[in-house]
Amino acid sequence: MKPSFDEMRAAAGVRTHYQGFDRWLQHQPPALMAARRDEAEMIFRRVGITFAVYGAKDEDGAGTERLIPFDLIPRIIPSDEWARMQKGLAQRVTALQRFLHDVYHEQEILKAGVVPAEQVLKNSQFRPEMMGVDLPGRIYSHIAGIDIVRAAQPDGSGTYYVLEDNLRVPSGVSYMLENRKMMMRLFPELFAQHRVAPVAHYPDLLLETLRDVAPAGINEPTVVVLTPGMYNSAYFEHAFLAQQMGVELVEGQDLFVKDNFVYMRTTQGPRRVDVVYRRVDDDFLDPKAFRPDSTLGCAGLLDVYRKGNISLCNAIGTGVADDKSIYPYVPKMVEFYLGEKPILENVPTYLCREAEDLKYVLGHLGELVVKEVHGAGGYGMLVGPASTQAEIAEFREQLIARPSNYIAQPTLALSTTPTFVDSGIAPRHIDLRPFVLSGKTVQMVPGGLTRVALKEGSLVVNSSQGGGTKDTWVLEA
């Protein structure tokens, strides 16, 4: 594997934007850092910042909840790099919104042959029920989480790539906010020494975005957050965001449909709901329209939605645009809809449904990362360089049996930052998930959630696979 890009150090020494932090770090005794880490863990546990691990059991056979490990050493991004990334993110999300509107209306991009029609129309995430439905502002993904990685180039620079688009129910923003609060609590002197762009206003931007897309004619919309319930892995985040926005957190049983509107049950009687920030997957939203066994949604919701009497954020059917089989075409979407060259590049991707690509992938499995097109959370994938011959052989059989279910990419050596681990300070691989909000305008807070692979040499940053998180600093100019 190629050498990684070190976010903090270049061949000539510490990079300019890390120099102030490095001077501070040199004066921190390891025992003090360890004590601060323990303090952070205690506070996070007390506040209840945990996530449920599906399929994992404790000694008594009960489901387990874990803290996502928090690292004390921030990831720092200079203002000029963030400005370019922000521009690229806005461009990409705008093109994806145009794509979603198009595939549910005129389908011009399919007629032009830019994206193969069967990849969209036969995709499990394509929802025919959304054909011809007009949404406020033509916005489908109001909250997008775009996963960014950085890889070293031959000249020693580092290039940012988009690894994945999360347009359905992206999670993690609560950890971005809580990580910042924790760093300010533990190390207030650092924020006196650095001009770190704020992120605390994210809930205000989120509420503004949700209100922006209320049905026509509603001036003071009632917004709710719809959660699957307390056993969902991201329940803390659902409750946190509802509380921060000052809106109701509801479950499907709290909602009902009457006379083509959605209402929630309250102690003062029914109250009409105008905007639902839903953290429930499409299949479970409406038992009349999708899975009849679902108890997580609201019967009749789709009919109200199609009539324009409620807004869902994100829209039903957004998954067709963030499917890994569609990802390779996003740069072409930017050119097709916006007439621009993409600012942020994709990771080179092999489509295993293509005979030539499949042949190459089968011949290089030990060098590639192979992913299920519908997979998530670090599951259903093969990291070739980190796999045994037996694991590669087993995955090969799956790939041959169902090639259209997989894509493959080069094993990028994700960039590293210093991380405080048991053995001291050591480099660990990271990625970044900025959160892009689309209402009347496209907005985002500076930075996002940095995830870190805490196991030495690991490239898997997902919390479900043992990854942790860091505070992300964007330095103001």
PDB file of N, CA and C in Angstrom, residues 251-332:
ATOM      1  N   GLU A 251     -42.535   9.046  17.761  1.00  0.00           N
ATOM      2  CA  GLU A 251     -42.483   7.733  17.142  1.00  0.00           C
ATOM      3  C   GLU A 251     -43.717   7.570  16.269  1.00  0.00           C
ATOM      4  N   GLY A 252     -43.690   6.544  15.437  1.00  0.00           N
ATOM      5  CA  GLY A 252     -44.802   6.347  14.513  1.00  0.00           C
ATOM      6  C   GLY A 252     -46.154   6.300  15.197  1.00  0.00           C
ATOM      7  N   GLN A 253     -46.204   5.715  16.373  1.00  0.00           N
ATOM      8  CA  GLN A 253     -47.479   5.581  17.099  1.00  0.00           C
ATOM      9  C   GLN A 253     -48.026   6.925  17.579  1.00  0.00           C
ATOM     10  N   ASP A 254     -47.176   7.947  17.566  1.00  0.00           N
ATOM     11  CA  ASP A 254     -47.629   9.285  17.982  1.00  0.00           C
ATOM     12  C   ASP A 254     -48.312  10.049  16.855  1.00  0.00           C
ATOM     13  N   LEU A 255     -48.250   9.499  15.639  1.00  0.00           N
ATOM     14  CA  LEU A 255     -48.774  10.195  14.465  1.00  0.00           C
ATOM     15  C   LEU A 255     -49.990   9.463  13.901  1.00  0.00           C
ATOM     16  N   PHE A 256     -50.893  10.228  13.267  1.00  0.00           N
ATOM     17  CA  PHE A 256     -52.002   9.604  12.546  1.00  0.00           C
ATOM     18  C   PHE A 256     -52.432  10.525  11.415  1.00  0.00           C
ATOM     19  N   VAL A 257     -53.102   9.941  10.428  1.00  0.00           N
ATOM     20  CA  VAL A 257     -53.575  10.688   9.262  1.00  0.00           C
ATOM     21  C   VAL A 257     -55.084  10.872   9.349  1.00  0.00           C
ATOM     22  N   LYS A 258     -55.526  12.096   9.056  1.00  0.00           N
ATOM     23  CA  LYS A 258     -56.957  12.389   9.007  1.00  0.00           C
ATOM     24  C   LYS A 258     -57.194  13.495   7.978  1.00  0.00           C
ATOM     25  N   ASP A 259     -58.127  13.243   7.073  1.00  0.00           N
ATOM     26  CA  ASP A 259     -58.514  14.244   6.066  1.00  0.00           C
ATOM     27  C   ASP A 259     -57.306  14.771   5.283  1.00  0.00           C
ATOM     28  N   ASN A 260     -56.408  13.861   4.910  1.00  0.00           N
ATOM     29  CA  ASN A 260     -55.239  14.183   4.074  1.00  0.00           C
ATOM     30  C   ASN A 260     -54.199  15.072   4.757  1.00  0.00           C
ATOM     31  N   PHE A 261     -54.195  15.055   6.090  1.00  0.00           N
ATOM     32  CA  PHE A 261     -53.143  15.734   6.836  1.00  0.00           C
ATOM     33  C   PHE A 261     -52.604  14.776   7.895  1.00  0.00           C
ATOM     34  N   VAL A 262     -51.403  15.096   8.385  1.00  0.00           N
ATOM     35  CA  VAL A 262     -50.785  14.287   9.449  1.00  0.00           C
ATOM     36  C   VAL A 262     -50.886  15.062  10.759  1.00  0.00           C
ATOM     37  N   TYR A 263     -51.256  14.353  11.806  1.00  0.00           N
ATOM     38  CA  TYR A 263     -51.373  14.954  13.134  1.00  0.00           C
ATOM     39  C   TYR A 263     -50.547  14.163  14.126  1.00  0.00           C
ATOM     40  N   MET A 264     -50.115  14.852  15.190  1.00  0.00           N
ATOM     41  CA  MET A 264     -49.491  14.128  16.303  1.00  0.00           C
ATOM     42  C   MET A 264     -50.403  14.261  17.522  1.00  0.00           C
ATOM     43  N   ARG A 265     -50.363  13.213  18.316  1.00  0.00           N
ATOM     44  CA  ARG A 265     -51.145  13.209  19.547  1.00  0.00           C
ATOM     45  C   ARG A 265     -50.398  14.005  20.609  1.00  0.00           C
ATOM     46  N   THR A 266     -51.084  14.908  21.270  1.00  0.00           N
ATOM     47  CA  THR A 266     -50.478  15.670  22.362  1.00  0.00           C
ATOM     48  C   THR A 266     -51.464  15.674  23.534  1.00  0.00           C
ATOM     49  N   THR A 267     -50.976  16.127  24.674  1.00  0.00           N
ATOM     50  CA  THR A 267     -51.854  16.186  25.858  1.00  0.00           C
ATOM     51  C   THR A 267     -52.935  17.243  25.693  1.00  0.00           C
ATOM     52  N   GLN A 268     -52.737  18.158  24.737  1.00  0.00           N
ATOM     53  CA  GLN A 268     -53.752  19.185  24.472  1.00  0.00           C
ATOM     54  C   GLN A 268     -54.655  18.809  23.291  1.00  0.00           C
ATOM     55  N   GLY A 269     -54.480  17.575  22.787  1.00  0.00           N
ATOM     56  CA  GLY A 269     -55.261  17.140  21.636  1.00  0.00           C
ATOM     57  C   GLY A 269     -54.413  17.082  20.382  1.00  0.00           C
ATOM     58  N   PRO A 270     -54.998  16.660  19.249  1.00  0.00           N
ATOM     59  CA  PRO A 270     -54.227  16.514  18.005  1.00  0.00           C
ATOM     60  C   PRO A 270     -53.650  17.847  17.530  1.00  0.00           C
ATOM     61  N   ARG A 271     -52.443  17.778  16.984  1.00  0.00           N
ATOM     62  CA  ARG A 271     -51.795  18.966  16.418  1.00  0.00           C
ATOM     63  C   ARG A 271     -51.252  18.610  15.039  1.00  0.00           C
ATOM     64  N   ARG A 272     -51.561  19.451  14.062  1.00  0.00           N
ATOM     65  CA  ARG A 272     -51.117  19.171  12.697  1.00  0.00           C
ATOM     66  C   ARG A 272     -49.600  19.280  12.593  1.00  0.00           C
ATOM     67  N   VAL A 273     -49.014  18.371  11.830  1.00  0.00           N
ATOM     68  CA  VAL A 273     -47.568  18.348  11.589  1.00  0.00           C
ATOM     69  C   VAL A 273     -47.313  18.740  10.134  1.00  0.00           C
ATOM     70  N   ASP A 274     -46.330  19.599   9.920  1.00  0.00           N
ATOM     71  CA  ASP A 274     -46.045  20.096   8.573  1.00  0.00           C
ATOM     72  C   ASP A 274     -44.742  19.544   7.991  1.00  0.00           C
ATOM     73  N   VAL A 275     -43.740  19.322   8.859  1.00  0.00           N
ATOM     74  CA  VAL A 275     -42.427  18.845   8.400  1.00  0.00           C
ATOM     75  C   VAL A 275     -41.967  17.733   9.331  1.00  0.00           C
ATOM     76  N   VAL A 276     -41.567  16.629   8.738  1.00  0.00           N
ATOM     77  CA  VAL A 276     -41.037  15.499   9.507  1.00  0.00           C
ATOM     78  C   VAL A 276     -39.573  15.295   9.138  1.00  0.00           C
ATOM     79  N   TYR A 277     -38.679  15.500  10.111  1.00  0.00           N
ATOM     80  CA  TYR A 277     -37.283  15.101   9.931  1.00  0.00           C
ATOM     81  C   TYR A 277     -37.234  13.640  10.346  1.00  0.00           C
ATOM     82  N   ARG A 278     -37.247  12.776   9.354  1.00  0.00           N
ATOM     83  CA  ARG A 278     -37.428  11.363   9.657  1.00  0.00           C
ATOM     84  C   ARG A 278     -36.078  10.643   9.736  1.00  0.00           C
ATOM     85  N   ARG A 279     -35.938   9.840  10.774  1.00  0.00           N
ATOM     86  CA  ARG A 279     -34.748   9.000  10.934  1.00  0.00           C
ATOM     87  C   ARG A 279     -35.152   7.525  10.824  1.00  0.00           C
ATOM     88  N   VAL A 280     -36.164   7.308   9.994  1.00  0.00           N
ATOM     89  CA  VAL A 280     -36.708   5.977   9.720  1.00  0.00           C
ATOM     90  C   VAL A 280     -36.539   5.707   8.232  1.00  0.00           C
ATOM     91  N   ASP A 281     -36.070   4.524   7.877  1.00  0.00           N
ATOM     92  CA  ASP A 281     -35.848   4.181   6.474  1.00  0.00           C
ATOM     93  C   ASP A 281     -37.161   4.119   5.693  1.00  0.00           C
ATOM     94  N   ASP A 282     -37.070   4.317   4.374  1.00  0.00           N
ATOM     95  CA  ASP A 282     -38.240   4.308   3.489  1.00  0.00           C
ATOM     96  C   ASP A 282     -39.191   3.148   3.773  1.00  0.00           C
ATOM     97  N   ASP A 283     -38.634   1.949   3.827  1.00  0.00           N
ATOM     98  CA  ASP A 283     -39.458   0.739   3.914  1.00  0.00           C
ATOM     99  C   ASP A 283     -40.389   0.736   5.114  1.00  0.00           C
ATOM    100  N   PHE A 284     -40.036   1.479   6.154  1.00  0.00           N
ATOM    101  CA  PHE A 284     -40.791   1.416   7.408  1.00  0.00           C
ATOM    102  C   PHE A 284     -41.665   2.638   7.652  1.00  0.00           C
ATOM    103  N   LEU A 285     -41.716   3.567   6.670  1.00  0.00           N
ATOM    104  CA  LEU A 285     -42.400   4.841   6.894  1.00  0.00           C
ATOM    105  C   LEU A 285     -43.921   4.728   6.877  1.00  0.00           C
ATOM    106  N   ASP A 286     -44.433   3.856   6.023  1.00  0.00           N
ATOM    107  CA  ASP A 286     -45.888   3.784   5.847  1.00  0.00           C
ATOM    108  C   ASP A 286     -46.284   2.333   5.582  1.00  0.00           C
ATOM    109  N   PRO A 287     -46.898   1.672   6.561  1.00  0.00           N
ATOM    110  CA  PRO A 287     -47.250   0.257   6.371  1.00  0.00           C
ATOM    111  C   PRO A 287     -48.286   0.039   5.270  1.00  0.00           C
ATOM    112  N   LYS A 288     -49.031   1.075   4.899  1.00  0.00           N
ATOM    113  CA  LYS A 288     -49.994   0.924   3.797  1.00  0.00           C
ATOM    114  C   LYS A 288     -49.291   0.911   2.443  1.00  0.00           C
ATOM    115  N   ALA A 289     -48.137   1.585   2.349  1.00  0.00           N
ATOM    116  CA  ALA A 289     -47.464   1.730   1.063  1.00  0.00           C
ATOM    117  C   ALA A 289     -46.247   0.822   0.910  1.00  0.00           C
ATOM    118  N   PHE A 290     -45.585   0.530   2.013  1.00  0.00           N
ATOM    119  CA  PHE A 290     -44.328  -0.229   1.928  1.00  0.00           C
ATOM    120  C   PHE A 290     -44.459  -1.524   2.735  1.00  0.00           C
ATOM    121  N   ARG A 291     -43.728  -1.681   3.791  1.00  0.00           N
ATOM    122  CA  ARG A 291     -43.789  -2.932   4.550  1.00  0.00           C
ATOM    123  C   ARG A 291     -45.013  -2.950   5.469  1.00  0.00           C
ATOM    124  N   PRO A 292     -45.955  -3.858   5.230  1.00  0.00           N
ATOM    125  CA  PRO A 292     -47.173  -3.870   6.042  1.00  0.00           C
ATOM    126  C   PRO A 292     -46.940  -4.257   7.496  1.00  0.00           C
ATOM    127  N   ASP A 293     -45.773  -4.875   7.777  1.00  0.00           N
ATOM    128  CA  ASP A 293     -45.490  -5.289   9.159  1.00  0.00           C
ATOM    129  C   ASP A 293     -44.798  -4.201   9.970  1.00  0.00           C
ATOM    130  N   SER A 294     -44.559  -3.040   9.359  1.00  0.00           N
ATOM    131  CA  SER A 294     -43.840  -1.986  10.077  1.00  0.00           C
ATOM    132  C   SER A 294     -44.720  -1.335  11.132  1.00  0.00           C
ATOM    133  N   THR A 295     -44.154  -1.176  12.308  1.00  0.00           N
ATOM    134  CA  THR A 295     -44.831  -0.431  13.375  1.00  0.00           C
ATOM    135  C   THR A 295     -44.114   0.892  13.646  1.00  0.00           C
ATOM    136  N   LEU A 296     -43.145   1.241  12.793  1.00  0.00           N
ATOM    137  CA  LEU A 296     -42.301   2.412  13.048  1.00  0.00           C
ATOM    138  C   LEU A 296     -42.815   3.675  12.363  1.00  0.00           C
ATOM    139  N   GLY A 297     -43.709   3.507  11.388  1.00  0.00           N
ATOM    140  CA  GLY A 297     -44.146   4.653  10.612  1.00  0.00           C
ATOM    141  C   GLY A 297     -45.585   5.040  10.915  1.00  0.00           C
ATOM    142  N   CYS A 298     -46.204   5.680   9.916  1.00  0.00           N
ATOM    143  CA  CYS A 298     -47.564   6.211  10.075  1.00  0.00           C
ATOM    144  C   CYS A 298     -48.382   5.792   8.852  1.00  0.00           C
ATOM    145  N   ALA A 299     -49.437   5.029   9.061  1.00  0.00           N
ATOM    146  CA  ALA A 299     -50.274   4.549   7.959  1.00  0.00           C
ATOM    147  C   ALA A 299     -50.919   5.725   7.227  1.00  0.00           C
ATOM    148  N   GLY A 300     -50.756   5.742   5.903  1.00  0.00           N
ATOM    149  CA  GLY A 300     -51.329   6.807   5.085  1.00  0.00           C
ATOM    150  C   GLY A 300     -50.411   7.984   4.842  1.00  0.00           C
ATOM    151  N   LEU A 301     -49.202   7.935   5.392  1.00  0.00           N
ATOM    152  CA  LEU A 301     -48.261   9.061   5.268  1.00  0.00           C
ATOM    153  C   LEU A 301     -47.927   9.364   3.810  1.00  0.00           C
ATOM    154  N   LEU A 302     -47.740   8.319   2.992  1.00  0.00           N
ATOM    155  CA  LEU A 302     -47.349   8.536   1.593  1.00  0.00           C
ATOM    156  C   LEU A 302     -48.428   9.320   0.838  1.00  0.00           C
ATOM    157  N   ASP A 303     -49.696   9.006   1.065  1.00  0.00           N
ATOM    158  CA  ASP A 303     -50.768   9.723   0.371  1.00  0.00           C
ATOM    159  C   ASP A 303     -50.747  11.215   0.703  1.00  0.00           C
ATOM    160  N   VAL A 304     -50.540  11.524   1.984  1.00  0.00           N
ATOM    161  CA  VAL A 304     -50.471  12.931   2.405  1.00  0.00           C
ATOM    162  C   VAL A 304     -49.266  13.613   1.743  1.00  0.00           C
ATOM    163  N   TYR A 305     -48.174  12.888   1.686  1.00  0.00           N
ATOM    164  CA  TYR A 305     -46.933  13.408   1.103  1.00  0.00           C
ATOM    165  C   TYR A 305     -47.112  13.703  -0.388  1.00  0.00           C
ATOM    166  N   ARG A 306     -47.724  12.755  -1.088  1.00  0.00           N
ATOM    167  CA  ARG A 306     -47.921  12.924  -2.532  1.00  0.00           C
ATOM    168  C   ARG A 306     -48.867  14.099  -2.825  1.00  0.00           C
ATOM    169  N   LYS A 307     -49.762  14.399  -1.902  1.00  0.00           N
ATOM    170  CA  LYS A 307     -50.670  15.541  -2.093  1.00  0.00           C
ATOM    171  C   LYS A 307     -50.004  16.869  -1.734  1.00  0.00           C
ATOM    172  N   GLY A 308     -48.786  16.822  -1.188  1.00  0.00           N
ATOM    173  CA  GLY A 308     -48.074  18.053  -0.845  1.00  0.00           C
ATOM    174  C   GLY A 308     -48.478  18.652   0.483  1.00  0.00           C
ATOM    175  N   ASN A 309     -49.126  17.865   1.348  1.00  0.00           N
ATOM    176  CA  ASN A 309     -49.595  18.399   2.623  1.00  0.00           C
ATOM    177  C   ASN A 309     -48.625  18.148   3.772  1.00  0.00           C
ATOM    178  N   ILE A 310     -47.504  17.542   3.495  1.00  0.00           N
ATOM    179  CA  ILE A 310     -46.455  17.378   4.503  1.00  0.00           C
ATOM    180  C   ILE A 310     -45.124  17.258   3.780  1.00  0.00           C
ATOM    181  N   SER A 311     -44.068  17.711   4.425  1.00  0.00           N
ATOM    182  CA  SER A 311     -42.720  17.564   3.877  1.00  0.00           C
ATOM    183  C   SER A 311     -41.956  16.540   4.698  1.00  0.00           C
ATOM    184  N   LEU A 312     -41.250  15.646   4.001  1.00  0.00           N
ATOM    185  CA  LEU A 312     -40.396  14.649   4.643  1.00  0.00           C
ATOM    186  C   LEU A 312     -38.948  14.982   4.337  1.00  0.00           C
ATOM    187  N   CYS A 313     -38.147  15.017   5.372  1.00  0.00           N
ATOM    188  CA  CYS A 313     -36.728  15.309   5.206  1.00  0.00           C
ATOM    189  C   CYS A 313     -35.928  14.143   5.819  1.00  0.00           C
ATOM    190  N   ASN A 314     -35.259  13.372   5.019  1.00  0.00           N
ATOM    191  CA  ASN A 314     -35.107  13.511   3.584  1.00  0.00           C
ATOM    192  C   ASN A 314     -36.269  12.844   2.856  1.00  0.00           C
ATOM    193  N   ALA A 315     -36.400  13.168   1.556  1.00  0.00           N
ATOM    194  CA  ALA A 315     -37.514  12.665   0.771  1.00  0.00           C
ATOM    195  C   ALA A 315     -37.449  11.153   0.625  1.00  0.00           C
ATOM    196  N   ILE A 316     -38.614  10.559   0.400  1.00  0.00           N
ATOM    197  CA  ILE A 316     -38.672   9.141   0.034  1.00  0.00           C
ATOM    198  C   ILE A 316     -37.976   8.974  -1.319  1.00  0.00           C
ATOM    199  N   GLY A 317     -37.171   7.938  -1.441  1.00  0.00           N
ATOM    200  CA  GLY A 317     -36.534   7.633  -2.724  1.00  0.00           C
ATOM    201  C   GLY A 317     -35.165   8.228  -2.939  1.00  0.00           C
ATOM    202  N   THR A 318     -34.618   8.931  -1.940  1.00  0.00           N
ATOM    203  CA  THR A 318     -33.277   9.521  -2.122  1.00  0.00           C
ATOM    204  C   THR A 318     -32.198   8.455  -2.233  1.00  0.00           C
ATOM    205  N   GLY A 319     -32.468   7.261  -1.734  1.00  0.00           N
ATOM    206  CA  GLY A 319     -31.435   6.209  -1.724  1.00  0.00           C
ATOM    207  C   GLY A 319     -30.930   5.824  -3.092  1.00  0.00           C
ATOM    208  N   VAL A 320     -31.722   6.091  -4.122  1.00  0.00           N
ATOM    209  CA  VAL A 320     -31.278   5.720  -5.465  1.00  0.00           C
ATOM    210  C   VAL A 320     -30.056   6.537  -5.886  1.00  0.00           C
ATOM    211  N   ALA A 321     -29.851   7.702  -5.265  1.00  0.00           N
ATOM    212  CA  ALA A 321     -28.715   8.548  -5.640  1.00  0.00           C
ATOM    213  C   ALA A 321     -27.473   8.283  -4.809  1.00  0.00           C
ATOM    214  N   ASP A 322     -27.601   7.586  -3.673  1.00  0.00           N
ATOM    215  CA  ASP A 322     -26.387   7.323  -2.888  1.00  0.00           C
ATOM    216  C   ASP A 322     -25.996   5.850  -2.903  1.00  0.00           C
ATOM    217  N   ASP A 323     -26.681   5.081  -3.733  1.00  0.00           N
ATOM    218  CA  ASP A 323     -26.307   3.680  -3.912  1.00  0.00           C
ATOM    219  C   ASP A 323     -24.897   3.606  -4.504  1.00  0.00           C
ATOM    220  N   LYS A 324     -24.111   2.649  -4.057  1.00  0.00           N
ATOM    221  CA  LYS A 324     -22.720   2.569  -4.520  1.00  0.00           C
ATOM    222  C   LYS A 324     -22.612   2.250  -6.015  1.00  0.00           C
ATOM    223  N   SER A 325     -23.679   1.711  -6.605  1.00  0.00           N
ATOM    224  CA  SER A 325     -23.639   1.463  -8.049  1.00  0.00           C
ATOM    225  C   SER A 325     -23.899   2.739  -8.845  1.00  0.00           C
ATOM    226  N   ILE A 326     -24.447   3.774  -8.202  1.00  0.00           N
ATOM    227  CA  ILE A 326     -24.693   5.062  -8.858  1.00  0.00           C
ATOM    228  C   ILE A 326     -23.522   6.020  -8.633  1.00  0.00           C
ATOM    229  N   TYR A 327     -22.831   5.857  -7.519  1.00  0.00           N
ATOM    230  CA  TYR A 327     -21.701   6.717  -7.143  1.00  0.00           C
ATOM    231  C   TYR A 327     -20.726   7.003  -8.295  1.00  0.00           C
ATOM    232  N   PRO A 328     -20.330   6.001  -9.112  1.00  0.00           N
ATOM    233  CA  PRO A 328     -19.347   6.302 -10.162  1.00  0.00           C
ATOM    234  C   PRO A 328     -19.815   7.335 -11.174  1.00  0.00           C
ATOM    235  N   TYR A 329     -21.135   7.572 -11.247  1.00  0.00           N
ATOM    236  CA  TYR A 329     -21.672   8.489 -12.259  1.00  0.00           C
ATOM    237  C   TYR A 329     -21.845   9.918 -11.742  1.00  0.00           C
ATOM    238  N   VAL A 330     -21.571  10.170 -10.459  1.00  0.00           N
ATOM    239  CA  VAL A 330     -21.827  11.508  -9.915  1.00  0.00           C
ATOM    240  C   VAL A 330     -20.994  12.582 -10.618  1.00  0.00           C
ATOM    241  N   PRO A 331     -19.702  12.369 -10.921  1.00  0.00           N
ATOM    242  CA  PRO A 331     -18.977  13.411 -11.658  1.00  0.00           C
ATOM    243  C   PRO A 331     -19.641  13.753 -12.996  1.00  0.00           C
ATOM    244  N   LYS A 332     -20.206  12.745 -13.668  1.00  0.00           N
ATOM    245  CA  LYS A 332     -20.916  13.008 -14.926  1.00  0.00           C
ATOM    246  C   LYS A 332     -22.195  13.795 -14.673  1.00  0.00           C
TER     247      LYS A 332
END
